[in-house]
Coordinates of C-alpha atoms in Angstrom, one line a residue:
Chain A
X1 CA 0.0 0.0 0.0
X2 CA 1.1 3.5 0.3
X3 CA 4.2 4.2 2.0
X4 CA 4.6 7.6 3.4
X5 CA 7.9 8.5 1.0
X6 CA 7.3 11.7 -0.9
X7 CA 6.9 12.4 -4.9
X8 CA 10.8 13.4 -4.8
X9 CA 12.0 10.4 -2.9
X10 CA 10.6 8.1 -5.3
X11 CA 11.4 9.9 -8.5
X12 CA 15.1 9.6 -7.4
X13 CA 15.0 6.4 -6.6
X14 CA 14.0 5.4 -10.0
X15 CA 17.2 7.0 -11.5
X16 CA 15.7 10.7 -12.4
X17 CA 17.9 13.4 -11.9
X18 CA 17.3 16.8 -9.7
X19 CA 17.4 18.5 -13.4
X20 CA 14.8 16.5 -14.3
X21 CA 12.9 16.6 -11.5
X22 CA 13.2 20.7 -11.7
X23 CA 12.4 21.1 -15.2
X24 CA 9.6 19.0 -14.5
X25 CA 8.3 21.4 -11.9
X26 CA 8.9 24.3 -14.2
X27 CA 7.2 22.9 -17.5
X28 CA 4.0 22.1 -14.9
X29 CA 4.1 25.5 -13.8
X30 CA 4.1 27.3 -17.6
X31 CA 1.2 24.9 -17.8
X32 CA -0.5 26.1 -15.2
X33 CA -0.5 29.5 -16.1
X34 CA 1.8 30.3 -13.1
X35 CA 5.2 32.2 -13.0
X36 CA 8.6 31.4 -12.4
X37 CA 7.7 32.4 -8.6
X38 CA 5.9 29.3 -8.2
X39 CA 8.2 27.0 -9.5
X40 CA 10.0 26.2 -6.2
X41 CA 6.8 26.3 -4.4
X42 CA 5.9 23.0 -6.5
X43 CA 9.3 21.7 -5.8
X44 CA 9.3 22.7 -2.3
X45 CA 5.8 20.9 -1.9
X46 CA 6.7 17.6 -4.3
X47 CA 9.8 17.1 -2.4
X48 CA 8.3 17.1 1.2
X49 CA 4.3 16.2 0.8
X50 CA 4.2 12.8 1.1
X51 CA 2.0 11.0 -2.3
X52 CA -1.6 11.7 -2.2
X53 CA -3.3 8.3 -2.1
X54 CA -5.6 8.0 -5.5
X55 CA -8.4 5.5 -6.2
X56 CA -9.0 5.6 -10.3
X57 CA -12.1 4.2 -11.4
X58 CA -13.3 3.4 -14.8
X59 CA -17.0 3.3 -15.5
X60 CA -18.2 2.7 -19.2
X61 CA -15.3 4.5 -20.9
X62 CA -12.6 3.6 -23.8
X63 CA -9.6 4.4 -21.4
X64 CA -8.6 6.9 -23.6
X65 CA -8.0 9.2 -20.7
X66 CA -5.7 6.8 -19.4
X67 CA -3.9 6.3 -22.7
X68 CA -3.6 10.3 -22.7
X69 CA -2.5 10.2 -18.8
X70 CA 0.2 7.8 -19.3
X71 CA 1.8 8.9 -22.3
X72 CA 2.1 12.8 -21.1
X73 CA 4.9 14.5 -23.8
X74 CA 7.1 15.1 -21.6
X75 CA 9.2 12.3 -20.7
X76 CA 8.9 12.4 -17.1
X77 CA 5.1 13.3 -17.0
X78 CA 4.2 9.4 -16.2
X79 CA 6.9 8.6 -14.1
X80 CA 6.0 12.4 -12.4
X81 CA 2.7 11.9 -11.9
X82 CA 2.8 8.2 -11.7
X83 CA 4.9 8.7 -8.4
X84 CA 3.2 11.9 -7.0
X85 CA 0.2 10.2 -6.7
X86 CA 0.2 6.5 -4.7
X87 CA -2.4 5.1 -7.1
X88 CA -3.5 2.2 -5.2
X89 CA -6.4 1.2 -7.3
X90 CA -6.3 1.4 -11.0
X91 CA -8.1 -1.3 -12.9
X92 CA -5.8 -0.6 -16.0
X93 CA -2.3 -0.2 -14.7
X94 CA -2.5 -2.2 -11.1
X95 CA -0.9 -6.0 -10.7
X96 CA -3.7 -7.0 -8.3
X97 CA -6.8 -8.9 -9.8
X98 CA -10.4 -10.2 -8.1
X99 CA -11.0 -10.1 -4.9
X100 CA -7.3 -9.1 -4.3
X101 CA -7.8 -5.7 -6.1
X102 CA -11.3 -5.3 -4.6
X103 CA -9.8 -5.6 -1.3
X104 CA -7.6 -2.6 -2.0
X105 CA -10.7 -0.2 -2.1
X106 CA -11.6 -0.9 1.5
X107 CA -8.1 -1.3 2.9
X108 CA -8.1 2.3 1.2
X109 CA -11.1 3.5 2.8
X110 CA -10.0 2.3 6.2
X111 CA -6.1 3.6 5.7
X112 CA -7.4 7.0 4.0
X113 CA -10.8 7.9 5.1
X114 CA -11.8 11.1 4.0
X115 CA -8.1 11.6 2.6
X116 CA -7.9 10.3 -0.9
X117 CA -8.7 11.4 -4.3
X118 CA -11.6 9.4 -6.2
X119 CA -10.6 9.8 -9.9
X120 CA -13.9 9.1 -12.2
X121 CA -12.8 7.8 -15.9
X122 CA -16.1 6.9 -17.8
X123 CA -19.6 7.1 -16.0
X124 CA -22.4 5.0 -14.7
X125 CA -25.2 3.1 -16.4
X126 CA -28.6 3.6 -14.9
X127 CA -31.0 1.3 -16.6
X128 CA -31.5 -1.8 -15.5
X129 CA -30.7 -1.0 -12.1
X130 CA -26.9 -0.4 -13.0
X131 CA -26.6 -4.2 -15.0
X132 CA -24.7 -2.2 -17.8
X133 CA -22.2 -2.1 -16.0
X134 CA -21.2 -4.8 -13.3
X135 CA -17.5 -4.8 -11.6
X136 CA -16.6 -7.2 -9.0
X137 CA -20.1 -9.0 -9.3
X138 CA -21.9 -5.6 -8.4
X139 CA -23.2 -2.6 -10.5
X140 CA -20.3 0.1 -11.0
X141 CA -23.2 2.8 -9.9
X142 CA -23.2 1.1 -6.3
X143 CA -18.9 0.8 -6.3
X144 CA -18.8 4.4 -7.0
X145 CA -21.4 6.1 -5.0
X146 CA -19.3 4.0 -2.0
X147 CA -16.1 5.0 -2.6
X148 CA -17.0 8.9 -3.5
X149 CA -18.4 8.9 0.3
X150 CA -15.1 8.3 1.5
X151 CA -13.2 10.5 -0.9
X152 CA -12.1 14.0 -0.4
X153 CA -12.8 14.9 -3.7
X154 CA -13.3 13.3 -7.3
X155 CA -11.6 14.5 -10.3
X156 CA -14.1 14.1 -13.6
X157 CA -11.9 12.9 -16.3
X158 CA -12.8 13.3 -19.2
X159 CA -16.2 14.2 -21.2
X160 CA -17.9 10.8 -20.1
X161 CA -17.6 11.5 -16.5
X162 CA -18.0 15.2 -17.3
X163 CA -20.3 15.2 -19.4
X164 CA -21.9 11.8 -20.1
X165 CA -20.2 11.9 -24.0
X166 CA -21.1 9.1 -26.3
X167 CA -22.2 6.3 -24.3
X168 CA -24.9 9.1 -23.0
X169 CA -25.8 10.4 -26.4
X170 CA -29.5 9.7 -28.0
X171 CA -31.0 7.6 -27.3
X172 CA -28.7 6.6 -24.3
X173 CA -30.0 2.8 -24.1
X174 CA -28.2 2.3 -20.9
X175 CA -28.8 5.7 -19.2
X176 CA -25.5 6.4 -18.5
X177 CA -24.7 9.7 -16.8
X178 CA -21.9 12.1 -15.9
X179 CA -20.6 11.6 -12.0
X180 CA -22.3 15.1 -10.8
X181 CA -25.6 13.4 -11.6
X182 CA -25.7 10.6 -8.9
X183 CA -22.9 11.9 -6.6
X184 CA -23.9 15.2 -5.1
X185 CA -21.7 15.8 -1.7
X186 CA -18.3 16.3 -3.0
X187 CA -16.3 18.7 -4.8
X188 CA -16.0 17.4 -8.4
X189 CA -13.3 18.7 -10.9
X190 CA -14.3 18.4 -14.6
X191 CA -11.4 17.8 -16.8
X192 CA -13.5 17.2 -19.9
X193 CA -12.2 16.1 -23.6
X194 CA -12.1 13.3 -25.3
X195 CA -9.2 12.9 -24.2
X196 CA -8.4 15.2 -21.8
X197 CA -5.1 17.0 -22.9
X198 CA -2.0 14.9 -20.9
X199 CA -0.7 18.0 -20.0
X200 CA -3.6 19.2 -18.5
X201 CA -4.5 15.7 -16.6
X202 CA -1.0 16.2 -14.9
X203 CA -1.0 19.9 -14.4
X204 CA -4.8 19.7 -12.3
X205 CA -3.2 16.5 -10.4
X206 CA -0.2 18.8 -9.8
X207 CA -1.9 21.2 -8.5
X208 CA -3.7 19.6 -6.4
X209 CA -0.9 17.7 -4.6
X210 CA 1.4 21.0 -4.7
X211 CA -1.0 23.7 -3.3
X212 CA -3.2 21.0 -1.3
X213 CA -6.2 22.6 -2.8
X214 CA -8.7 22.3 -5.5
X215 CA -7.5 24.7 -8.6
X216 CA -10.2 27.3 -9.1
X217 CA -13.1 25.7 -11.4
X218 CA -15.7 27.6 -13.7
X219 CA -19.4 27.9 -13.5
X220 CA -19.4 24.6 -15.2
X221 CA -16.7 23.1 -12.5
X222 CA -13.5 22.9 -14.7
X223 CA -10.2 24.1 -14.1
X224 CA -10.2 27.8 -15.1
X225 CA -6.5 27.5 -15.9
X226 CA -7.1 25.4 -18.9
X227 CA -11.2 26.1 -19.9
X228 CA -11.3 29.6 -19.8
X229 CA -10.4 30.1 -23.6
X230 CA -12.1 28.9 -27.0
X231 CA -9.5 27.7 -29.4
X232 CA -10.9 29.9 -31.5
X233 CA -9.4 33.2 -29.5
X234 CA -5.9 31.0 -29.7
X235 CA -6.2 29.1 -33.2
X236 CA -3.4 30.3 -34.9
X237 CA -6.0 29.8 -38.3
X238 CA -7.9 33.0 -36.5
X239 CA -6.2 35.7 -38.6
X240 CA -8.5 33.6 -41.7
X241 CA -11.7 33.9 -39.7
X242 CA -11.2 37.3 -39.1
X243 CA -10.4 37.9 -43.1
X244 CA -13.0 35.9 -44.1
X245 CA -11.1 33.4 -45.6
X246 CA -12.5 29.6 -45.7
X247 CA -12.0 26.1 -46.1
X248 CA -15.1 25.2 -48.1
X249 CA -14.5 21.7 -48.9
X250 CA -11.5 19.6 -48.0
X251 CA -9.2 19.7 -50.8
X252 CA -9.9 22.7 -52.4
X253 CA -7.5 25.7 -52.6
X254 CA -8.4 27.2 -49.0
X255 CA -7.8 24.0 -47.3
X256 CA -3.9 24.2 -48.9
X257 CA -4.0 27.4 -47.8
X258 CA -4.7 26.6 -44.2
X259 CA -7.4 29.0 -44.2
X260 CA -10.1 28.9 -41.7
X261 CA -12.1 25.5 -40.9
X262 CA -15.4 27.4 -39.6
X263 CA -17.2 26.1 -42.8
X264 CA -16.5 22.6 -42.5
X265 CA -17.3 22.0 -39.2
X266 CA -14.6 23.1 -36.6
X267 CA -16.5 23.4 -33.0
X268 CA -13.5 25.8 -32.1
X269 CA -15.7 29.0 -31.7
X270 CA -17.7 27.4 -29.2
X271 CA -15.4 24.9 -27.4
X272 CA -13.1 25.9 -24.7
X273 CA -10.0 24.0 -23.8
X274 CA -6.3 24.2 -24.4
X275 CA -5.4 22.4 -27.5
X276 CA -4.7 25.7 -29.1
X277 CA -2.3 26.7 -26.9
X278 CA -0.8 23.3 -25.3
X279 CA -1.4 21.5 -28.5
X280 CA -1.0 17.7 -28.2
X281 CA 1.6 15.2 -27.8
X282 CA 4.5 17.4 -26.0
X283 CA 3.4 20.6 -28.3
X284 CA 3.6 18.8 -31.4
X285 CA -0.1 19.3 -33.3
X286 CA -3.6 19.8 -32.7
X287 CA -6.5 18.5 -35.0
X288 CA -6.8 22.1 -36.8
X289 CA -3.0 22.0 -37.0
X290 CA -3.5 18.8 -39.1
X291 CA -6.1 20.4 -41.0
X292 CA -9.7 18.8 -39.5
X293 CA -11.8 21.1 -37.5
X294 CA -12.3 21.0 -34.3
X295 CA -14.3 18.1 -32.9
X296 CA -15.4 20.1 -29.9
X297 CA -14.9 17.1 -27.4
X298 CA -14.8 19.1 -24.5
X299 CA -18.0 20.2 -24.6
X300 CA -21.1 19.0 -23.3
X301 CA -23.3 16.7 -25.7
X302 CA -21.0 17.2 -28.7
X303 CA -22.2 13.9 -30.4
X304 CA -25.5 15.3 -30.3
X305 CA -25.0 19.0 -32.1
X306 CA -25.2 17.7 -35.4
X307 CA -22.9 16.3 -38.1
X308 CA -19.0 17.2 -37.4
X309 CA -18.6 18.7 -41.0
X310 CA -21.5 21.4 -41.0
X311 CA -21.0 25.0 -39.8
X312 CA -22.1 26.0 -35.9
X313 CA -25.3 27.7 -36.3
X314 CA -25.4 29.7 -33.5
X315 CA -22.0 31.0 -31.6
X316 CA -22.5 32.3 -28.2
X317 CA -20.6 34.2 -26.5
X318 CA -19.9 33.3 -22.4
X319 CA -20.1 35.5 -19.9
X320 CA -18.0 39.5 -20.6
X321 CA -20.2 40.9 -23.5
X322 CA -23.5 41.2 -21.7
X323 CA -22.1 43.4 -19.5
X324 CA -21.7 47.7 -20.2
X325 CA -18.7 49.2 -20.9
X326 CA -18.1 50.0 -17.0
X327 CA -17.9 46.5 -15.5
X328 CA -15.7 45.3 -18.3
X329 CA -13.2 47.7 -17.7
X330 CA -13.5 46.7 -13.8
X331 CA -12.8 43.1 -14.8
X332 CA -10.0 44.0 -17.4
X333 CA -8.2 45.5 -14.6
X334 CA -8.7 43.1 -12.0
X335 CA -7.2 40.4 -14.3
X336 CA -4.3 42.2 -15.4
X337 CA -3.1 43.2 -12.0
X338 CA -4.5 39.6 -10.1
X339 CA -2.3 38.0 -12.5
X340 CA -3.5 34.2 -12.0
X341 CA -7.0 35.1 -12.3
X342 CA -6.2 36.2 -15.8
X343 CA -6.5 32.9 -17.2
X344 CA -9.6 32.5 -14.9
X345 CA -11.8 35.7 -16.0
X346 CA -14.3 35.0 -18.9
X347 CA -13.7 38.2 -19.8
X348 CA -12.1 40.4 -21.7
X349 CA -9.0 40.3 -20.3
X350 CA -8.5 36.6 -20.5
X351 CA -9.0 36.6 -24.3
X352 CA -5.6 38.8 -24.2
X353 CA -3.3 37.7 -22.0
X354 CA -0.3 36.2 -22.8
X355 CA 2.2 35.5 -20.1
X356 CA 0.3 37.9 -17.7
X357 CA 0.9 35.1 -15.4
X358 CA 4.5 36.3 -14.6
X359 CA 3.2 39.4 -12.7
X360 CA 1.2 37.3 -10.4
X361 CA 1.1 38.8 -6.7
X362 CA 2.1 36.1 -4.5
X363 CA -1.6 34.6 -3.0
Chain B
X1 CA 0.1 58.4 -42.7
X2 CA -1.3 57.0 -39.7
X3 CA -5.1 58.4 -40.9
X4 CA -4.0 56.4 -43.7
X5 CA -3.0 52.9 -42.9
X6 CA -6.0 52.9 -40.2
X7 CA -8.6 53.8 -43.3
X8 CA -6.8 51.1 -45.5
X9 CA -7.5 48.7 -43.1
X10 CA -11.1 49.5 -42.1
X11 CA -12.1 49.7 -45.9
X12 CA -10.6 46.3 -46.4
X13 CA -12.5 45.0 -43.9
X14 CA -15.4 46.7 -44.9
X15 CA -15.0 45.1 -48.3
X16 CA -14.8 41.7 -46.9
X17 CA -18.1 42.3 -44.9
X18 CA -20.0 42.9 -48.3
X19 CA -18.3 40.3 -49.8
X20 CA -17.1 37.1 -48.0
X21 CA -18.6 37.0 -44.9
X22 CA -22.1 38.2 -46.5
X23 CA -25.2 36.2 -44.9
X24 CA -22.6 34.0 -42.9
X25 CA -24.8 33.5 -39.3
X26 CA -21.5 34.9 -37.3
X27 CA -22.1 38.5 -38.3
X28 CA -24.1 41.0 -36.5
X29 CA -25.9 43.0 -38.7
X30 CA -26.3 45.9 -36.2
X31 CA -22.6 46.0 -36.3
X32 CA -20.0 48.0 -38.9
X33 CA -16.4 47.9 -39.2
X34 CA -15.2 50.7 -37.4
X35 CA -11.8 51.3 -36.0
X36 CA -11.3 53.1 -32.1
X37 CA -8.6 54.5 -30.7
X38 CA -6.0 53.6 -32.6
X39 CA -2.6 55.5 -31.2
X40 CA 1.0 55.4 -31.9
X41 CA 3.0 52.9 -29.4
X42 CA 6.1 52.2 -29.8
X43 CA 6.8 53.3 -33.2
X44 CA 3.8 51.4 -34.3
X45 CA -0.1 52.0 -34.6
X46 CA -2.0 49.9 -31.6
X47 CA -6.3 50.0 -31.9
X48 CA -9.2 48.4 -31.8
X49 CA -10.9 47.0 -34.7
X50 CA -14.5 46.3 -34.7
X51 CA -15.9 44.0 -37.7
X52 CA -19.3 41.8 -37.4
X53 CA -18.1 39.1 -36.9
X54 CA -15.5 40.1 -34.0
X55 CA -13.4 42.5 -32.0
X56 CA -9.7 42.6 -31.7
X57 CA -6.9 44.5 -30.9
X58 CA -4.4 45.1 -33.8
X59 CA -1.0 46.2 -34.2
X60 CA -0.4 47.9 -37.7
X61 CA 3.3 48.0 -38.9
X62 CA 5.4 51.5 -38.2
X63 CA 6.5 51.2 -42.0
X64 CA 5.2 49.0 -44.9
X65 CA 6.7 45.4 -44.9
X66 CA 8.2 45.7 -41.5
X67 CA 6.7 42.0 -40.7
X68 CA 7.0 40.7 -43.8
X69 CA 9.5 38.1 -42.2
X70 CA 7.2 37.1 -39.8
X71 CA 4.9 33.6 -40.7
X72 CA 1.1 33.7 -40.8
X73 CA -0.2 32.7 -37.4
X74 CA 2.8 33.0 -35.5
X75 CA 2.7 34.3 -31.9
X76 CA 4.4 37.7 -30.9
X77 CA 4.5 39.1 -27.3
X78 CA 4.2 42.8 -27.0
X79 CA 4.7 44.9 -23.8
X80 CA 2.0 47.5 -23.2
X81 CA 1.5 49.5 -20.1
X82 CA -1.1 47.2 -18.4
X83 CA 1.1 43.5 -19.0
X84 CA 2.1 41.5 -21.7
X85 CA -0.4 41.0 -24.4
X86 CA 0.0 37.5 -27.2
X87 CA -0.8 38.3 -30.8
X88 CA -1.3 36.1 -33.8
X89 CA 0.6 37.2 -36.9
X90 CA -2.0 38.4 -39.7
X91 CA -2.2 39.3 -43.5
X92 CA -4.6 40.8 -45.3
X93 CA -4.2 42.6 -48.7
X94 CA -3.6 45.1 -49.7
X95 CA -3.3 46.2 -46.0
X96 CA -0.6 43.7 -45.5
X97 CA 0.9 42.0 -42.4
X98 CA -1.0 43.2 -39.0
X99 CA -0.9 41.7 -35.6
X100 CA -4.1 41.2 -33.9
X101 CA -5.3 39.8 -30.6
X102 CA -9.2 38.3 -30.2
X103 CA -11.5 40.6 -27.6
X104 CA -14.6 39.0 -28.8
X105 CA -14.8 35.7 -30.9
X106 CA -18.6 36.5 -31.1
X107 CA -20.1 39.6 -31.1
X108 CA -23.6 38.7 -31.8
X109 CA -24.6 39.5 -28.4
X110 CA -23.7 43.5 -29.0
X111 CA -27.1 45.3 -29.2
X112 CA -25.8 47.9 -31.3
X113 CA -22.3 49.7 -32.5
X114 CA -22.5 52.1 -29.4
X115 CA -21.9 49.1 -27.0
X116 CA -19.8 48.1 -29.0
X117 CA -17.9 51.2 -29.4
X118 CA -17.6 52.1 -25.6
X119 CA -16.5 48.3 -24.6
X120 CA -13.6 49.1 -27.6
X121 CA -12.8 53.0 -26.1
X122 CA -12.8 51.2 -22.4
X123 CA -10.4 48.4 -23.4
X124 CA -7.8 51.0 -25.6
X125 CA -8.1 53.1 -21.9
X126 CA -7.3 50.0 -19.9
X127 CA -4.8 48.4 -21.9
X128 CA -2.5 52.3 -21.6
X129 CA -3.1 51.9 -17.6
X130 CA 0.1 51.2 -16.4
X131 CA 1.0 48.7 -13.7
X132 CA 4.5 48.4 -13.4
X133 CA 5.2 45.6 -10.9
X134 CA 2.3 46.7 -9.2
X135 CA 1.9 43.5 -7.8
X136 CA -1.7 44.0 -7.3
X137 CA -1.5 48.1 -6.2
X138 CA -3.6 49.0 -8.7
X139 CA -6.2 46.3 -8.1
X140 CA -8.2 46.6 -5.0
X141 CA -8.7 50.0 -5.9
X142 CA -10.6 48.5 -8.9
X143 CA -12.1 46.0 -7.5
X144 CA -16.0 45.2 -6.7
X145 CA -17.2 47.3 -3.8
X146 CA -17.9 44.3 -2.4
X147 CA -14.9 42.7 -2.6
X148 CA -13.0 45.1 -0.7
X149 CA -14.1 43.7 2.8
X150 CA -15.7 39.7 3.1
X151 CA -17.9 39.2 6.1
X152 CA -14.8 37.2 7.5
X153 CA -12.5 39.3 7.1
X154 CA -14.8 41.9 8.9
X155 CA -14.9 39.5 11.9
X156 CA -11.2 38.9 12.0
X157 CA -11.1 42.7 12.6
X158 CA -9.4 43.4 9.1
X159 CA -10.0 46.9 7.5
X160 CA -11.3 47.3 4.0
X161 CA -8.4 48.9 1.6

């Protein structure tokens, strides 16, 4: 079970070097939207917290977040997070099997009331009374609901456990639905995507362990760091949009061009998450990067907006325009001198920041 | 010359209204393409450009084919007063490379060109405020009334800024 070594300890007994280990920290903080201030406050916290003790459940999912988790860009990611967090119950990645690694969840419970972290991959059935989805000879509804009243909070990952994704689209034969429909006494973090990013997987579980707290969330309860933009305010295909220029089929002369993919389908003006900015695999492309519009995974119901390759009818704007002149210049200003809270505030502010980040008072 | 570059760019943009994004359901009808506050910085021209079909802040060159080095869509940092802002690397002819920075992806919710007008004047003022290392001097003042004090912090005796 858990032993009470810390992140650091274990990371250097596995060979990784303090350079490493530091440019780990660093890399997590960029991520996170934080300056080089908070670099040694990660380092300082991963080096003498011991590991948080995680329970990962998977409901009705692919394991795609998983896949994403464990195969972060940056070489150390997995190993990082993989030793950060004591994940003592992972269906996918644990040795134990049957009764052995059913066992685990109470020893957990009993060892870490109260103290662990329940993360949700994929969600659970409610037809049938749960028989969608049996684990351990029982319905994965009943196996969740007891383990999130133990937990001290549950991470979402994901758009299944988020959001319900495809397993939950019409007609939804099995009833599944996201965790914040059948578990309403905890904190729950969204990370939603289909996959999450890798980068944000391990910069929310980074957070938490580092800062001991839950990252400030959106009305919608994700991460503000890494959901408060639409890919469109980042897509570096914007400067198109703006000139009106547009992909209208997929191999005609605008699609060489790399001219905008609004025609064709891309969900980027109404989806918010980071691929524009992080990209995917360590920084390497995104989907409009490889020249398909964006799928809009991270967003609720996406499998039920319509066909992937026509226009978005409607874009609405969140939050910052509604309001007069006045209160967006009261916002604007509060970002820009709060610093963190710049990547938080749907506003106008957070549409323009850059590295705003580095000016961060100290909380 | 600056009256110039700024009425280049607001007719080509005007142009493409009429033309290309004609009938597209991202415009806002009770929108025009109107430029605000643009204003020399740094040797260059910094604005606000109001289309409808979004709001951003542009950079305009301080002499034709300055940026002609720079790719489409790259990522520039520039230094104003208030912080550090990220712009994406833009061409449009005959105007020519810009830089420009999204305000407002959508602007379908703007009831008419004044709000949208005063949100652009607002932003130009905010973005010249300056905040040096403030670390956070400047905010309180700016913040929600009712931010100033919280009920706890009233009953821990603290006084509001």
């Amino acid at each position: 079970m858990a032993s009470p070594e810390t992140f650091y300890e274990v990371m250097r007994r596995q060979g990784i070097t303090r350079r490493s280990f530091l440019k780990f920290c660093s890399l997590t903080a960029a991520g996170l939207g934080l300056g080089p201030a908070y670099v040694d406050k990660i380092a300082h916290a991963l080096e003498t917290k011991p590991r948080v003790p995680v329970v990962w459940l998977h409901g009705l999912e692919c394991t795609c977040c998983t896949e994403s988790f464990i195969r972060s860009g940056h070489p150390l990611a997995k190993d990082a997070i993989l030793s950060m967090i004591s994940l003592d119950y992972d269906d996918t990645l644990m040795a134990a099997a049957g009764d052995q690694a059913e066992e685990i969840l109470e020893q957990t419970i009993e060892k870490y009331d109260g103290q662990y972290i329940l993360a949700c991959e994929g969600n659970p059935p409610l037809n049938e009374d749960g028989m969608y989805c049996i684990q351990g000879g029982r319905p994965y509804l009943e196996k969740l609901k007891h383990m999130a009243h133990h937990c001290k909070a549950i991470i979402s990952w994901g758009s299944c456990a988020s959001w319900g994704c495809v397993q939950a689209a019409r007609p939804n034969p099995t009833q599944a639905v996201p965790i914040h429909k059948v578990i309403h006494d905890k904190p729950i973090i969204k990370v939603p995507g289909c996959p999450p990013i890798a980068e944000v997987m391990t910069g929310v579980v980074t957070y938490m362990v580092a800062f001991d707290r839950l990252p400030e969330l959106d009305r919608q309860g994700r991460p503000k760091m890494f959901y408060s933009q639409r890919l469109h305010d980042k897509c570096y295909r914007r400067p198109h949009f703006d000139a009106g220029q547009f992909v209208e089929t997929f191999d005609d002369e605008g699609a060489r061009k790399g001219y905008c993919l609004y025609k064709v389908g891309c969900r980027g003006p109404t989806t918010y998450n980071a691929c524009s900015t992080l990209e995917w695999n360590d920084g390497l492309s995104w989907p409009v990067k490889s020249g398909h519009g964006c799928l809009g995974c991270a967003e609720n119901d996406f499998w039920d907006k319509g066909s992937f390759y026509s226009a978005v009818p409607k874009l609405n704007v969140m939050g910052g325009v509604e309001a007069d002149a006045n209160k967006i210049g009261v916002v604007l200003a509060g970002a820009a001198a709060v610093g963190v809270a710049a990547h938080a505030a749907v506003s106008v502010a957070s549409h323009m920041k850059g590295k705003q980040a580095e000016e961060a008072s100290d909380e | 010359m600056q009256h110039t570059v700024v009425s280049k760019l607001t007719a080509t943009f005007g142009r493409i209204a009429s033309e290309r994004m004609r009938g597209l359901p991202v415009t806002n009808d009770a929108l025009q393409v109107e430029a605000v506050g643009f204003r020399p910085w740094d040797g260059r021209l910094v604005g606000v450009l109001i289309a409808p079909w979004f709001m951003n802040l542009v950079v305009l060159p301080g002499r034709d084919g300055e940026w002609d080095d720079l790719a489409d869509g790259a990522k520039v940092t520039w230094e104003l007063p208030s912080g550090e802002y990220e712009l994406t690397v833009a061409r449009v002819e005959p105007v020519g490379v810009y830089q420009s920075c999204a305000l407002f992806s959508s602007v379908l919710d703007f009831r008419d060109q004044h709000m949208a007008r005063s949100i652009a004047e607002t932003v130009m003022q905010e973005l010249f405020v300056k905040r040096d290392g403030a670390r956070g001097e400047t905010a309180p003042q700016r913040a929600l009334p009712q931010e100033r004090l919280s009920r706890r912090g009233f009953l821990r005796g603290e006084r509001a800024r």
